[in-house]
Amino acid sequence: MPHLSSADRVAICRMILLGQADEAFARYAVGELDQIILTRRANDALRHAATRDMPLKRYFKARIARPVQKIMLTAAVITGVAVLGLCEVWPHYDPADPQTYTLASASAGLLAVCAAATGWAIAAWLTHRNARVQHTINFVANRFTNETFSRNAAAFADRLTGRRIDAALVAQLSTSADEKDVLAVQALRYFVNYFEFVSVGIICGDLDEGIIQRSLRGNLIFYTDRCLPWIRELQAQNPRTLEHLLIIRDHFRDI
């Protein structure tokens, strides 16, 4: 295959996305292996632009709080100021001139400030991370040993499997004389409120996103999707109802 400039590769990828791949490969004499690579690159670029590019990112990514970032920023500012001070002081130090020895002490003090700020930031990050991870693990472990969760899952499956869950169905079951119908509605409310609480914990940075994703992602998406028509009807009356749940549901679906 002849050498392809960056402009040629852009032109080929553009033609691939326009459905003119064969014409592009023939025009630029692209080899079989490079055809596969360029096709993959074109598709990756399209996928990236549609799901991860900044103008659209806010629709797919939840804005999760990172409390430690403020500490990191403060430590970075302190370290930066100390380094600037060191750069200003150190050139004036002359080992042969006793009058500049105080500058050496000042430089050592600035280095100590840098080390202290860095150590403070690392210690704060480790403490926060360990506490959050331990809290999340305890929370998730409680879910798998919680009899209430299992009981509500059974009640939900017993009466709501295969049915479209909307306001009309919820109202019908709530006024039913059958106790199992009422228990199904209670289970429905339990799950949406439970996962709303989980979502708030993730967004506020109090629950570890990675651990929740790997352990409760399937449950969260399943129950949210099953209850979605009802949730949308509730949000038509109050847009803030269960808003965090839908944010995390969309966030997890795009991972």
Coordinates of N, CA, C and O in Angstrom, one line a residue, residues 48-114:
H48 N -17.2 7.5 19.4 CA -16.7 8.5 20.3 C -17.4 9.8 20.2 O -17.8 10.4 21.2
A49 N -17.6 10.3 19.0 CA -18.3 11.6 18.8 C -19.8 11.5 19.3 O -20.3 12.5 19.8
A50 N -20.4 10.4 19.2 CA -21.8 10.3 19.5 C -22.1 10.1 21.0 O -23.1 10.4 21.5
T51 N -21.1 9.5 21.7 CA -21.3 9.2 23.1 C -20.4 9.8 24.1 O -20.8 10.0 25.3
R52 N -19.3 10.3 23.7 CA -18.3 10.8 24.7 C -17.8 12.2 24.4 O -17.1 12.7 25.2
D53 N -18.2 12.7 23.3 CA -17.7 14.1 23.0 C -18.4 15.1 24.0 O -19.5 14.9 24.5
M54 N -17.6 16.2 24.3 CA -18.1 17.1 25.3 C -19.5 17.7 25.1 O -20.2 17.8 26.1
P55 N -19.9 18.1 23.9 CA -21.3 18.6 23.8 C -22.4 17.6 24.3 O -23.4 18.0 24.7
L56 N -22.1 16.3 24.1 CA -23.1 15.3 24.5 C -22.8 14.6 25.8 O -23.7 13.9 26.3
K57 N -21.6 14.8 26.3 CA -21.2 14.0 27.5 C -22.2 14.2 28.7 O -22.4 13.2 29.4
R58 N -22.7 15.4 28.8 CA -23.6 15.6 30.0 C -24.8 14.8 30.0 O -25.5 14.5 31.0
Y59 N -25.2 14.3 28.8 CA -26.4 13.4 28.7 C -26.1 12.0 29.1 O -27.0 11.2 29.3
F60 N -24.9 11.6 29.2 CA -24.5 10.2 29.4 C -23.7 10.0 30.7 O -23.7 8.9 31.2
K61 N -23.1 11.0 31.2 CA -22.2 10.9 32.4 C -22.8 11.7 33.5 O -23.1 12.9 33.4
A62 N -22.9 11.0 34.7 CA -23.4 11.7 35.9 C -22.3 12.5 36.4 O -21.1 12.2 36.4
R63 N -22.6 13.6 37.0 CA -21.7 14.5 37.6 C -21.5 14.1 39.1 O -22.3 14.5 40.0
I64 N -20.5 13.2 39.3 CA -20.3 12.6 40.6 C -19.3 13.5 41.4 O -18.3 13.9 40.9
A65 N -19.7 13.8 42.6 CA -18.9 14.7 43.5 C -17.6 14.0 43.8 O -17.6 12.7 44.1
R66 N -16.5 14.7 43.9 CA -15.2 14.2 44.3 C -14.7 15.1 45.4 O -13.9 16.0 45.2
P67 N -15.1 14.8 46.6 CA -14.7 15.7 47.7 C -13.2 15.9 47.9 O -12.8 17.0 48.3
V68 N -12.4 14.9 47.6 CA -11.0 15.0 47.8 C -10.3 16.0 46.8 O -9.2 16.5 47.0
Q69 N -11.0 16.3 45.7 CA -10.4 17.1 44.7 C -10.1 18.5 45.3 O -9.1 19.2 44.9
K70 N -10.9 19.0 46.2 CA -10.7 20.3 46.8 C -9.4 20.3 47.6 O -8.6 21.2 47.6
I71 N -9.2 19.2 48.3 CA -7.9 19.0 49.1 C -6.7 19.0 48.1 O -5.7 19.6 48.4
M72 N -6.9 18.2 47.1 CA -5.8 18.1 46.1 C -5.5 19.5 45.5 O -4.3 19.8 45.3
L73 N -6.5 20.2 45.2 CA -6.3 21.5 44.6 C -5.6 22.5 45.6 O -4.7 23.2 45.2
T74 N -6.0 22.4 46.8 CA -5.4 23.3 47.8 C -3.9 22.9 48.0 O -3.1 23.8 48.1
A75 N -3.7 21.6 48.1 CA -2.3 21.1 48.2 C -1.4 21.6 47.0 O -0.3 21.9 47.1
A76 N -2.0 21.5 45.8 CA -1.3 21.9 44.6 C -1.0 23.4 44.6 O 0.1 23.8 44.2
V77 N -1.9 24.2 45.1 CA -1.7 25.6 45.1 C -0.6 25.9 46.1 O 0.3 26.7 45.8
I78 N -0.6 25.3 47.3 CA 0.4 25.5 48.3 C 1.8 25.1 47.8 O 2.8 25.8 47.9
T79 N 1.8 23.9 47.2 CA 3.1 23.4 46.6 C 3.6 24.3 45.5 O 4.8 24.6 45.4
G80 N 2.7 24.8 44.6 CA 3.1 25.7 43.6 C 3.7 27.0 44.1 O 4.7 27.5 43.6
V81 N 3.0 27.6 45.1 CA 3.5 28.8 45.7 C 4.9 28.6 46.3 O 5.8 29.4 46.2
A82 N 5.1 27.5 47.0 CA 6.4 27.1 47.6 C 7.4 26.9 46.6 O 8.6 27.4 46.8
V83 N 7.1 26.3 45.5 CA 8.1 26.1 44.4 C 8.5 27.4 43.8 O 9.7 27.6 43.5
L84 N 7.5 28.3 43.6 CA 7.8 29.6 43.0 C 8.8 30.4 44.0 O 9.7 31.0 43.5
G85 N 8.5 30.3 45.3 CA 9.3 30.9 46.2 C 10.7 30.3 46.2 O 11.7 31.1 46.3
L86 N 10.8 29.0 46.1 CA 12.1 28.4 46.0 C 12.9 28.8 44.8 O 14.1 29.1 44.9
C87 N 12.2 28.9 43.7 CA 12.9 29.4 42.4 C 13.4 30.8 42.5 O 14.3 31.2 41.9
E88 N 12.7 31.6 43.3 CA 13.1 33.0 43.5 C 14.2 33.1 44.5 O 15.1 33.9 44.3
V89 N 14.3 32.3 45.5 CA 15.3 32.4 46.6 C 16.6 31.7 46.2 O 17.7 32.2 46.4
W90 N 16.5 30.5 45.7 CA 17.7 29.7 45.5 C 18.8 30.3 44.6 O 20.0 30.2 44.9
P91 N 18.4 31.0 43.5 CA 19.5 31.6 42.7 C 20.4 32.6 43.4 O 21.5 32.8 43.0
H92 N 19.9 33.1 44.5 CA 20.6 34.2 45.3 C 21.5 33.5 46.3 O 22.3 34.2 47.0
Y93 N 21.4 32.2 46.5 CA 22.3 31.6 47.5 C 23.7 31.3 47.0 O 23.8 30.8 45.9
D94 N 24.7 31.7 47.8 CA 26.1 31.5 47.4 C 26.8 30.9 48.6 O 26.9 31.5 49.6
P95 N 27.2 29.6 48.4 CA 27.9 28.9 49.5 C 29.1 29.7 50.0 O 29.5 29.5 51.2
A96 N 29.8 30.5 49.2 CA 30.9 31.2 49.6 C 30.6 32.5 50.4 O 31.5 33.2 50.9
D97 N 29.3 32.9 50.4 CA 28.9 34.1 51.0 C 28.1 33.8 52.3 O 26.9 33.4 52.1
P98 N 28.6 34.0 53.5 CA 27.9 33.7 54.7 C 26.6 34.4 54.8 O 25.7 34.0 55.5
Q99 N 26.5 35.6 54.2 CA 25.3 36.4 54.3 C 24.1 35.8 53.6 O 23.0 36.2 53.9
T100 N 24.4 34.8 52.8 CA 23.3 34.2 52.0 C 22.8 32.8 52.7 O 22.0 32.1 52.1
Y101 N 23.5 32.5 53.8 CA 23.1 31.2 54.4 C 21.7 31.2 54.9 O 21.1 30.1 54.9
T102 N 21.1 32.3 55.2 CA 19.7 32.3 55.6 C 18.8 31.9 54.5 O 17.7 31.4 54.7
L103 N 19.3 32.2 53.2 CA 18.5 31.7 52.1 C 18.4 30.2 52.0 O 17.4 29.7 51.5
A104 N 19.5 29.6 52.4 CA 19.5 28.1 52.4 C 18.4 27.6 53.4 O 17.7 26.6 53.1
S105 N 18.3 28.2 54.6 CA 17.3 27.9 55.6 C 15.9 28.1 55.0 O 15.0 27.3 55.2
A106 N 15.8 29.2 54.3 CA 14.5 29.5 53.7 C 14.1 28.5 52.7 O 12.9 28.0 52.6
S107 N 15.1 28.1 51.9 CA 14.8 27.1 50.8 C 14.4 25.7 51.5 O 13.5 25.1 51.0
A108 N 15.1 25.4 52.5 CA 14.8 24.1 53.2 C 13.3 24.2 53.8 O 12.6 23.2 53.7
G109 N 13.0 25.4 54.3 CA 11.6 25.5 54.8 C 10.6 25.4 53.7 O 9.5 24.8 53.9
L110 N 10.9 26.0 52.5 CA 9.9 25.9 51.4 C 9.8 24.4 50.9 O 8.7 23.9 50.6
L111 N 10.9 23.7 50.9 CA 10.9 22.3 50.6 C 10.0 21.5 51.6 O 9.3 20.6 51.2
A112 N 10.2 21.9 52.8 CA 9.4 21.2 53.9 C 7.9 21.5 53.7 O 7.0 20.6 53.9
V113 N 7.6 22.7 53.2 CA 6.2 23.0 52.9 C 5.6 22.2 51.8 O 4.5 21.6 51.9
C114 N 6.4 22.0 50.8 CA 6.0 21.1 49.6 C 5.8 19.7 50.1 O 4.8 19.1 49.7

